[in-house]
mmCIF file of C-alpha atoms and ligand atoms in Angstrom:
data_model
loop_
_atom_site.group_PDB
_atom_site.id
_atom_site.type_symbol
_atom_site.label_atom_id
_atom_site.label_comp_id
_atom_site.label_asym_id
_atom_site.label_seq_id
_atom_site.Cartn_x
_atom_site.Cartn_y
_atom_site.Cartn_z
ATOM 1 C CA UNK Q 136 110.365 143.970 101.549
ATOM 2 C CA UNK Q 137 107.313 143.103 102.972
ATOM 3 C CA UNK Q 138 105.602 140.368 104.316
ATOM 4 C CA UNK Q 139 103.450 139.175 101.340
ATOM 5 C CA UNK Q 140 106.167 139.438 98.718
ATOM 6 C CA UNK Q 141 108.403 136.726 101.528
ATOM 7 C CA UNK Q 142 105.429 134.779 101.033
ATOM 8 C CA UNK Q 143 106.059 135.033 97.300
ATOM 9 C CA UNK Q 144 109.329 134.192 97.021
ATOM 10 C CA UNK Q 145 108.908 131.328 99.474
ATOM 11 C CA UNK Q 146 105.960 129.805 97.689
ATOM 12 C CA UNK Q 147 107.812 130.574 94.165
ATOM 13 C CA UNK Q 148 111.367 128.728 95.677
ATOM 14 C CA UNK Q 149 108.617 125.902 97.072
ATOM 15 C CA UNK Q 150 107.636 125.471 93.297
ATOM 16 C CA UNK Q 151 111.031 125.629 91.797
ATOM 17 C CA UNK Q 152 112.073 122.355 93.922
ATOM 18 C CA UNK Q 153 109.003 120.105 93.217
ATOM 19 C CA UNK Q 154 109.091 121.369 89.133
ATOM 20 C CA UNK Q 155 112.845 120.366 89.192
ATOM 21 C CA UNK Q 156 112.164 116.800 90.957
ATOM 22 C CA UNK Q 157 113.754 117.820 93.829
ATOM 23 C CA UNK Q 158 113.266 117.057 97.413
ATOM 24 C CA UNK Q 159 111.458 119.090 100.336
ATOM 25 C CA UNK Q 160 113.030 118.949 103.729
ATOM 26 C CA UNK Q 161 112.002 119.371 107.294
ATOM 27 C CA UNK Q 162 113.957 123.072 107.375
ATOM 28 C CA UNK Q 163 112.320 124.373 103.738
ATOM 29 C CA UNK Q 164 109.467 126.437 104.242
ATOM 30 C CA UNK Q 165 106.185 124.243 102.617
ATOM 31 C CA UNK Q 166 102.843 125.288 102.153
ATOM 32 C CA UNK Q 167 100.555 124.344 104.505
ATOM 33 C CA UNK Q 168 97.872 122.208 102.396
ATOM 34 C CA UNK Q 169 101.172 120.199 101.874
ATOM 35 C CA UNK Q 170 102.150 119.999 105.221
ATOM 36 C CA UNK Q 171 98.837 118.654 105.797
ATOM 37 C CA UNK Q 172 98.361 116.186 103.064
ATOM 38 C CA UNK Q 173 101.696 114.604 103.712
ATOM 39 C CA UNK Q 174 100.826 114.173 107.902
ATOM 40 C CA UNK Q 175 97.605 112.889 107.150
ATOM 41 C CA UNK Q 176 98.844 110.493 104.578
ATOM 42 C CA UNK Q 177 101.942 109.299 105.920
ATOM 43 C CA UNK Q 178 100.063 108.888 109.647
ATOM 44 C CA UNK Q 179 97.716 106.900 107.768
ATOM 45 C CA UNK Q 180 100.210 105.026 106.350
ATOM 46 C CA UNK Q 181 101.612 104.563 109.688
ATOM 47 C CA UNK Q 182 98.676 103.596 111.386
ATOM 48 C CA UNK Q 183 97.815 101.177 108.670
ATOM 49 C CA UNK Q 184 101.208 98.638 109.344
ATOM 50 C CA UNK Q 185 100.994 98.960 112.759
ATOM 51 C CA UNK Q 186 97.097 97.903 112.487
ATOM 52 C CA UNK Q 187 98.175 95.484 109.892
ATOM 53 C CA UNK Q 188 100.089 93.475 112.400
ATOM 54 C CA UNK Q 189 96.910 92.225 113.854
ATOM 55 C CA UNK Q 190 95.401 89.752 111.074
ATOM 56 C CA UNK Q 191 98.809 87.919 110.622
ATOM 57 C CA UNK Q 192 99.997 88.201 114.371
ATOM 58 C CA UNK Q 193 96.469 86.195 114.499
ATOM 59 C CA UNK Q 194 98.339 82.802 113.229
ATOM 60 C CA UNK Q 195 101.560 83.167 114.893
ATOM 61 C CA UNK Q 196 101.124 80.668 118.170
ATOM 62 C CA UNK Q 197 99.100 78.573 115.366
ATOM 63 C CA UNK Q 198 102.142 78.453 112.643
ATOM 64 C CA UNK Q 199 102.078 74.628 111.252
ATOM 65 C CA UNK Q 200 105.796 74.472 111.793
ATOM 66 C CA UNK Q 201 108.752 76.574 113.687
ATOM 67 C CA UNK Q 202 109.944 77.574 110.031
ATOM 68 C CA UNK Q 203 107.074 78.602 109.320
ATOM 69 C CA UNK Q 204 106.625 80.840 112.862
ATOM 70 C CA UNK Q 205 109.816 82.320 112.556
ATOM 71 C CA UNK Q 206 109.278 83.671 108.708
ATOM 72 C CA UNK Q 207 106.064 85.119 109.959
ATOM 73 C CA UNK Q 208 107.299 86.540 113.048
ATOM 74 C CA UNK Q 209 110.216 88.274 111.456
ATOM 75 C CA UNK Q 210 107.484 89.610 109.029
ATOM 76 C CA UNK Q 211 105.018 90.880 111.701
ATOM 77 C CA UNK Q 212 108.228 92.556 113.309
ATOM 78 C CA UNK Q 213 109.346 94.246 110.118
ATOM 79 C CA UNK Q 214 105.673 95.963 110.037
ATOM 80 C CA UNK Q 215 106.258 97.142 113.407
ATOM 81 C CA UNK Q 216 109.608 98.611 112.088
ATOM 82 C CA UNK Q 217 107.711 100.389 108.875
ATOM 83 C CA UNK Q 218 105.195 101.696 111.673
ATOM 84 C CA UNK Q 219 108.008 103.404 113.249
ATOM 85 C CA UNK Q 220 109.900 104.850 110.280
ATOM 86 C CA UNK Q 221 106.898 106.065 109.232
ATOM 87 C CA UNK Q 222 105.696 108.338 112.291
ATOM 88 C CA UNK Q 223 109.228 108.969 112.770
ATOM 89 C CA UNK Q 224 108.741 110.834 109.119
ATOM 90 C CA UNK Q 225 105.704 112.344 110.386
ATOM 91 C CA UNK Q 226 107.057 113.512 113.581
ATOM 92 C CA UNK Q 227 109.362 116.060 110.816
ATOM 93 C CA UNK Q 228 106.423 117.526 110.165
ATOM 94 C CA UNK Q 229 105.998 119.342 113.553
ATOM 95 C CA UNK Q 230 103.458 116.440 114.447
ATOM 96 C CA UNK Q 231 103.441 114.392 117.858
ATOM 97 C CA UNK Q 232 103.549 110.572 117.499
ATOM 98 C CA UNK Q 233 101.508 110.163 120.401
ATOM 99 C CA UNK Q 234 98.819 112.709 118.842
ATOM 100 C CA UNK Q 235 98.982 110.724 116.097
ATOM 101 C CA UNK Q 236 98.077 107.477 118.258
ATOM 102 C CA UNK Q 237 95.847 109.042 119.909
ATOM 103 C CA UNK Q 238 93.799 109.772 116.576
ATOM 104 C CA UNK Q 239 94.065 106.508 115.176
ATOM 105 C CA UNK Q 240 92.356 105.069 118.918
ATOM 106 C CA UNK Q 241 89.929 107.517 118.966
ATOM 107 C CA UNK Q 242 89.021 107.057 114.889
ATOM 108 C CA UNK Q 243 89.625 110.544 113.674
ATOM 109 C CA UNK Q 244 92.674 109.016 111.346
ATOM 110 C CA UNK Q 245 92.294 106.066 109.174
ATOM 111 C CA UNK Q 246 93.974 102.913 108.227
ATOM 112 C CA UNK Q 247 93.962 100.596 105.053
ATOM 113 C CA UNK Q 248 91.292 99.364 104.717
ATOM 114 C CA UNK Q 249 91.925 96.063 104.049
ATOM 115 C CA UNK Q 250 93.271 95.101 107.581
ATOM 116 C CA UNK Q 251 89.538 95.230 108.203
ATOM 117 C CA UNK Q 252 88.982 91.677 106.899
ATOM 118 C CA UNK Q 253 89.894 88.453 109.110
ATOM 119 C CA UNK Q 254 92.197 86.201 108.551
ATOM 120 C CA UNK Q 255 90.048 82.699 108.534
ATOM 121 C CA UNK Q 256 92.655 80.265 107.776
ATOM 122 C CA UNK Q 257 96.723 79.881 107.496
ATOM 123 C CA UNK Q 258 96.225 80.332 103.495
ATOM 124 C CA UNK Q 259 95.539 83.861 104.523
ATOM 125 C CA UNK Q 260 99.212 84.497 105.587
ATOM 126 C CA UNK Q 261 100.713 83.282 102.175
ATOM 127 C CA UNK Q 262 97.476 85.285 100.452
ATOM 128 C CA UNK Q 263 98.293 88.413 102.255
ATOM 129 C CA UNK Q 264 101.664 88.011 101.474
ATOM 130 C CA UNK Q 265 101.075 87.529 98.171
ATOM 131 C CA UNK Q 266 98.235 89.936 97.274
ATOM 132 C CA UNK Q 267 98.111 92.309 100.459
ATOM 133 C CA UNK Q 268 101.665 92.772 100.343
ATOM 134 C CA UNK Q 269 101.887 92.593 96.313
ATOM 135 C CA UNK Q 270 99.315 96.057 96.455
ATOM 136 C CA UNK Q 271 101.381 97.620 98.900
ATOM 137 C CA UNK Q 272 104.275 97.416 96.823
ATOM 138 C CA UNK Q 273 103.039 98.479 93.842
ATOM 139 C CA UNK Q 274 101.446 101.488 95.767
ATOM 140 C CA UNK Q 275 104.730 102.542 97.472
ATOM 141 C CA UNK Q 276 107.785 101.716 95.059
ATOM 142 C CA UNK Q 277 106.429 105.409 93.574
ATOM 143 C CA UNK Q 278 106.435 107.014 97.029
ATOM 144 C CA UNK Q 279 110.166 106.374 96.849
ATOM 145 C CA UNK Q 280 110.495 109.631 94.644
ATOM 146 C CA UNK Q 281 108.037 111.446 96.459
ATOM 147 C CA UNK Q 282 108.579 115.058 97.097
ATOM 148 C CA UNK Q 283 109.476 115.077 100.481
ATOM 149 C CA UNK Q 284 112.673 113.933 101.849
ATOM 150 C CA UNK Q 285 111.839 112.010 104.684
ATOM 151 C CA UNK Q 286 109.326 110.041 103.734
ATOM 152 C CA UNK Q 287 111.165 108.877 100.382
ATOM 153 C CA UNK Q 288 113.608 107.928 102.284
ATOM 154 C CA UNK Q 289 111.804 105.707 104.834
ATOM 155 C CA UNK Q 290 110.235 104.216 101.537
ATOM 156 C CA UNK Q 291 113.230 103.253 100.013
ATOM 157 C CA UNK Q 292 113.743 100.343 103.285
ATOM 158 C CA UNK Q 293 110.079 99.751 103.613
ATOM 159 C CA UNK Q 294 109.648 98.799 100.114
ATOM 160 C CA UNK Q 295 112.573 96.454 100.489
ATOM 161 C CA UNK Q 296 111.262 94.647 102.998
ATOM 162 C CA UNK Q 297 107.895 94.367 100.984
ATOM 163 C CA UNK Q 298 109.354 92.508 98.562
ATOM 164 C CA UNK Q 299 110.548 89.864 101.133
ATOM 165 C CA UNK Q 300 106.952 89.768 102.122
ATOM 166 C CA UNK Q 301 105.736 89.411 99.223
ATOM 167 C CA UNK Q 302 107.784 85.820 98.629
ATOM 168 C CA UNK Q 303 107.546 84.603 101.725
ATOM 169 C CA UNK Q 304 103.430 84.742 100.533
ATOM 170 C CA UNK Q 305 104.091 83.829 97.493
ATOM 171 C CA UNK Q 306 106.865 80.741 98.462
ATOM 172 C CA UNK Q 307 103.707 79.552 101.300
ATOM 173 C CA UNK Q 308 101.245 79.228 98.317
ATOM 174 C CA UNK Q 309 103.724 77.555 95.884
ATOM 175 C CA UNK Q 310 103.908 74.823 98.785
ATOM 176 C CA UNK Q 311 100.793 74.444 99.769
ATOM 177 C CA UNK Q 312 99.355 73.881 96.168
ATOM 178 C CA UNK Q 313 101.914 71.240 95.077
ATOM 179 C CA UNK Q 314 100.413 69.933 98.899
ATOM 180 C CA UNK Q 315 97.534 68.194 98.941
ATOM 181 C CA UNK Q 316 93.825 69.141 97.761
ATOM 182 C CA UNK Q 317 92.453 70.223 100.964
ATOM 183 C CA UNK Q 318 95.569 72.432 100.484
ATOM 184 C CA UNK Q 319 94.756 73.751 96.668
ATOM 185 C CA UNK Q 320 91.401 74.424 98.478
ATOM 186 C CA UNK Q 321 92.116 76.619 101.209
ATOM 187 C CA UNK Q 322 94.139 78.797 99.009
ATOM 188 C CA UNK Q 323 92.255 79.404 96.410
ATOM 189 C CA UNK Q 324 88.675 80.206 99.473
ATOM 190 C CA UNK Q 325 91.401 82.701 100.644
ATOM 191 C CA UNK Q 326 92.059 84.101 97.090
ATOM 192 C CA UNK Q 327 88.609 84.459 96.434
ATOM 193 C CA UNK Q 328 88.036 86.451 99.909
ATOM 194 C CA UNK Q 329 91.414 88.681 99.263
ATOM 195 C CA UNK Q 330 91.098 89.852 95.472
ATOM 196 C CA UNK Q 331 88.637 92.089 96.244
ATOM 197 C CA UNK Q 332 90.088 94.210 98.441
ATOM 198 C CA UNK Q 333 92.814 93.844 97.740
ATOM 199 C CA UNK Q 334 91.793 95.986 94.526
ATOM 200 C CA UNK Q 335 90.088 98.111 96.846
ATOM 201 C CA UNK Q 336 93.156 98.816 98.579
ATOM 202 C CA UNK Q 337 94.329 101.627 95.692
ATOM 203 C CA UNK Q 338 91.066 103.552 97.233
ATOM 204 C CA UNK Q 339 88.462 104.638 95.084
ATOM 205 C CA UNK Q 340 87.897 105.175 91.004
ATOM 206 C CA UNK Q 341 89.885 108.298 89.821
ATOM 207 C CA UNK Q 342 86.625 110.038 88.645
ATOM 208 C CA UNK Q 343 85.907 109.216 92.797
ATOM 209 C CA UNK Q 344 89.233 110.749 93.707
ATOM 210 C CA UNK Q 345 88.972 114.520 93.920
ATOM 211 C CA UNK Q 346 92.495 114.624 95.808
ATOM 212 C CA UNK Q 347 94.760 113.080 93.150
ATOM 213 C CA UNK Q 348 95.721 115.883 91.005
ATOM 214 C CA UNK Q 349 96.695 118.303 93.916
ATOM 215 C CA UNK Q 350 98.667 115.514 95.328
ATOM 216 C CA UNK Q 351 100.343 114.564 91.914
ATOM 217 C CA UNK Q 352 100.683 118.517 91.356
ATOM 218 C CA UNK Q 353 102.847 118.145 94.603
ATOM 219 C CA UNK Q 354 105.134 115.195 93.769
ATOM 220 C CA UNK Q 355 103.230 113.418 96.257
ATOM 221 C CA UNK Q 356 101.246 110.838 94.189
ATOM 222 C CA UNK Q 357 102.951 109.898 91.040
ATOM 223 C CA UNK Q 358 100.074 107.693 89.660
ATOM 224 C CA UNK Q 359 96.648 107.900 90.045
ATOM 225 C CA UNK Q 360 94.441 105.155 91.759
ATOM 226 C CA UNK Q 361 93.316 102.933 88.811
ATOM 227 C CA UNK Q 362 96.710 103.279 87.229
ATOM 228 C CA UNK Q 363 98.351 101.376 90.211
ATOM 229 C CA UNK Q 364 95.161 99.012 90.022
ATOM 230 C CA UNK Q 365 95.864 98.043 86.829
ATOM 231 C CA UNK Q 366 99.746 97.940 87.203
ATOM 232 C CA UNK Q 367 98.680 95.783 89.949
ATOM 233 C CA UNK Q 368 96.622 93.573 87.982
ATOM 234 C CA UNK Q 369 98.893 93.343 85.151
ATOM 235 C CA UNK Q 370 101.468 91.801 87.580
ATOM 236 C CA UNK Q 371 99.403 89.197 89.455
ATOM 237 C CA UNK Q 372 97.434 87.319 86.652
ATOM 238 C CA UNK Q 373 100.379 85.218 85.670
ATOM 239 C CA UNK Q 374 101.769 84.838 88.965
ATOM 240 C CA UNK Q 375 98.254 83.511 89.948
ATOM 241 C CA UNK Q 376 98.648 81.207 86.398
ATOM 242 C CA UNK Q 377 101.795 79.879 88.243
ATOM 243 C CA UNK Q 378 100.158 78.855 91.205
ATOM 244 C CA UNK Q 379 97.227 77.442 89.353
ATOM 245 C CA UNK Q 380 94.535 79.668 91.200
ATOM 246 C CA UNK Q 381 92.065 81.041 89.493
ATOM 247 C CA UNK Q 382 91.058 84.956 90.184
ATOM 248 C CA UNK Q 383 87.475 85.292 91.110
ATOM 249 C CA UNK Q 384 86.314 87.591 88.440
ATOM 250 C CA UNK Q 385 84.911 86.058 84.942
ATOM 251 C CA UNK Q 386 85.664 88.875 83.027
ATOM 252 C CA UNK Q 387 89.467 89.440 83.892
ATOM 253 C CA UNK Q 388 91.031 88.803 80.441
ATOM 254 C CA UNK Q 389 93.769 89.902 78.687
ATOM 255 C CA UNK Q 390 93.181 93.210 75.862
ATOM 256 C CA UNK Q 391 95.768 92.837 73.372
ATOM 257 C CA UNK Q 392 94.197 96.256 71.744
ATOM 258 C CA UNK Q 393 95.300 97.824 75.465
ATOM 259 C CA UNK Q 394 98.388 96.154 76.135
ATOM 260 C CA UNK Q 395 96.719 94.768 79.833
ATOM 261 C CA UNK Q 396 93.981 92.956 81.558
ATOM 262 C CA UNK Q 397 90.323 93.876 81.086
ATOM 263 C CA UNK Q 398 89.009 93.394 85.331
ATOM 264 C CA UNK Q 399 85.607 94.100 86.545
ATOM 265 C CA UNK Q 400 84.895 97.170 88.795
ATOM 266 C CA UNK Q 401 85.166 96.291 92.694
ATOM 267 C CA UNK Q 402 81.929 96.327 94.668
ATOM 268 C CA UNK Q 403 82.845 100.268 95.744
ATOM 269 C CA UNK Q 404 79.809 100.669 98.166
ATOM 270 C CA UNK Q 405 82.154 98.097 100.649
ATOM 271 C CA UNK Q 406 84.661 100.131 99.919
ATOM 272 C CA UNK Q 407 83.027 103.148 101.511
ATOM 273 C CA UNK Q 408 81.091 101.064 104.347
ATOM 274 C CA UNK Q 409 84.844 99.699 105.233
ATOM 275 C CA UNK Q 410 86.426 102.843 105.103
ATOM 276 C CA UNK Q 411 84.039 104.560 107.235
ATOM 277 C CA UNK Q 412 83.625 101.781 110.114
ATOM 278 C CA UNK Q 413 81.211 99.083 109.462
ATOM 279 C CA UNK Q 414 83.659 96.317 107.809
ATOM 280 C CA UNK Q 415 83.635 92.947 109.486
ATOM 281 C CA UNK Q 416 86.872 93.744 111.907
ATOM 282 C CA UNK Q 417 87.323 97.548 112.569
ATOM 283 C CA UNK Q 418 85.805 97.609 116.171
ATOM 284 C CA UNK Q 419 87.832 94.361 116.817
ATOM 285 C CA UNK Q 420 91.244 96.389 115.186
ATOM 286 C CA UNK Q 421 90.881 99.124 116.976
ATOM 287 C CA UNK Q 422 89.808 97.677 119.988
ATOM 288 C CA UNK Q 423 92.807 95.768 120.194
ATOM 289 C CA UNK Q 424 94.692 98.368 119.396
ATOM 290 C CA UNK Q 425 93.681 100.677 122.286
ATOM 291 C CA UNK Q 426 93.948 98.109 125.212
ATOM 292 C CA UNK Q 427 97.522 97.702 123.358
ATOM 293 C CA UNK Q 428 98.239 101.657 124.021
ATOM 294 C CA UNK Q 429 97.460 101.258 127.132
ATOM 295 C CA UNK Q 430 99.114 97.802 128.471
ATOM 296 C CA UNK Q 431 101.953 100.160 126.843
ATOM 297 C CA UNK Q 432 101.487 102.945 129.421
ATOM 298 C CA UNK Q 433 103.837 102.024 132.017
ATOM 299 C CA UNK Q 434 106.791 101.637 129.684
ATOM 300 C CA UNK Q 435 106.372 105.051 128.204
ATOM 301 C CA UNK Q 436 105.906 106.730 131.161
ATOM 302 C CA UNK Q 437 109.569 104.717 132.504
ATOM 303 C CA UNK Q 438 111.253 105.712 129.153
ATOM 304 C CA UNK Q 439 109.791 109.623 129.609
ATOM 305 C CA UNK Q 440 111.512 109.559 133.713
ATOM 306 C CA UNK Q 441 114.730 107.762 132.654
ATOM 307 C CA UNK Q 442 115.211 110.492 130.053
ATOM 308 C CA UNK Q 443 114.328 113.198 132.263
ATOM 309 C CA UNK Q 444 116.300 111.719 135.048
ATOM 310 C CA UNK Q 445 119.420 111.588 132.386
ATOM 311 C CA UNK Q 446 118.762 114.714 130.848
ATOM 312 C CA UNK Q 447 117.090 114.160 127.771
ATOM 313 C CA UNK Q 448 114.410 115.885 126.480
ATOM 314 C CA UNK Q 449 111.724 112.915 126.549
HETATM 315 FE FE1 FE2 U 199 104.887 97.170 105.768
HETATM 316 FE FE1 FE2 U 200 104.562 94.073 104.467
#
């Protein structure tokens, strides 16, 4: 047999798992353009909860009570957690987690965008929570049946613990507007600074998104980008009815003839100035980031001796 009908067969058994809504593991042979699609996005994914620690880890020392510190401390933590899962997934991929880092520092990988935004007042945890969080989920409860094993898998718990972060936003907004006005206020300012992009965060229109159908093709994506925007949408309107806030968009309103909510198009041109640097936080993020990597030196560098001193391989 030679070499190019291997290639055949492998490529043919390849397509027999994803058309049977099977799983891909580390040991089946893949296709490179899927190799690649899955470590660039599940680093970015990566990247983006470890980066997404900083605008929350912002109000920790300033939490308005120690309830309040320890729910968003054991939420910050949990990101960390997701972070690691997540290159951990990557790393089956025959990638390097400290490559990885070390593209995310330098900017050659990206992160969600929305962690470029600051976080101007303690509305903003219960608003993140709530919306940031809210996106996330809706984004990643389909990556659960994603085609490849290991990153299903590590969706399964991360979308678990989304869901907690979601109502620990959404319980911090139900108190603070049946507090006082000042209280109504600040959540609703931090609503009308989140909605946004938090719409942004499904990434661009689908006419915009030349990526989608190979990734979909793959079992990758299972949606495209303005189905999960509208799913997304759909959910949050009477959630923000609940709280009494009003969405900062005149012509959201419901389409009976549809079956969902009419919205009006995100200002896409931030989109694409956030994305590729120029947002109001991403020198700060990754700034921050960096000095972190390398306060971290010294431990790595003890964790890579003890293992080599005990015989492990790192
Ligand atoms: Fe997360
Ligand atoms: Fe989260």
């Amino acid at each position: 047999m030679t070499a190019t009908l291997d290639e055949q067969d492998l490529q043919q058994g390849f397509e027999d798992v994803i058309a049977a809504d099977q799983r891909i593991e580390p040991r089946d042979w893949m296709p490179e353009a899927y190799r690649k699609t899955l470590v660039r996005q599940i680093a970015q994914h990566a990247h983006s909860e470890i980066i997404g620690m900083q605008p929350e880890g912002n109000w920790i020392l300033r939490a308005p009570s120690l309830r309040r510190k320890a729910i968003l401390l054991a939420k910050v933590q949990d990101e960390a957690g997701h972070g690691m899962y997540l290159y951990a997934a990557a790393e089956t991929l025959g990638v390097d987690r400290e490559e990885l880092t070390e593209k995310l520092i330098s900017g050659r990988q990206k992160y969600s965008s929305i962690f470029n935004y600051p976080t101007l007042s303690y509305a903003d945890v219960g608003v993140i929570g709530w919306l940031v969080d809210g996106a996330a989920i809706c984004n990643q409860v389909p990556l659960c049946r994603c085609s490849y094993g290991p990153y299903a898998r590590a969706m399964i718990r991360i979308c678990k613990e989304e869901s907690f972060h979601q109502r620990q936003g959404y319980e911090l907004l139900l108190a603070m507007v049946n507090g006082t006005d000042a209280q109504r206020e600040m959540v609703q300012e931090s609503t009308n600074r989140f909605w946004w992009p938090s719409l942004m965060m499904f990434g661009p229109p689908d006419a915009d998104s030349p990526n989608t159908s190979q990734s979909m093709g793959w079992g990758i994506k299972r949606h495209t980008n303005d189905e999960l925007r509208q799913r997304f949408v759909d959910m949050t309107v009477p959630q923000a009815e609940a709280l009494g806030i009003t969405l900062p968009d005149p012509d959201l309103r419901w389409n009976a003839e549809r079956g969902h909510y009419d919205f009006s198009e995100p200002d896409w041109s931030e989109l694409k100035a956030v994305i590729s640097g120029s947002g109001p936080c991403n020198a700060q993020r990754l700034a921050h980031r960096r000095r972190a990597h390398e306060d971290g030196a010294w431990v790595r560098d003890a964790a890579a001796a003890y293992a080599a001193k005990h015989g492990g391989s790192r």
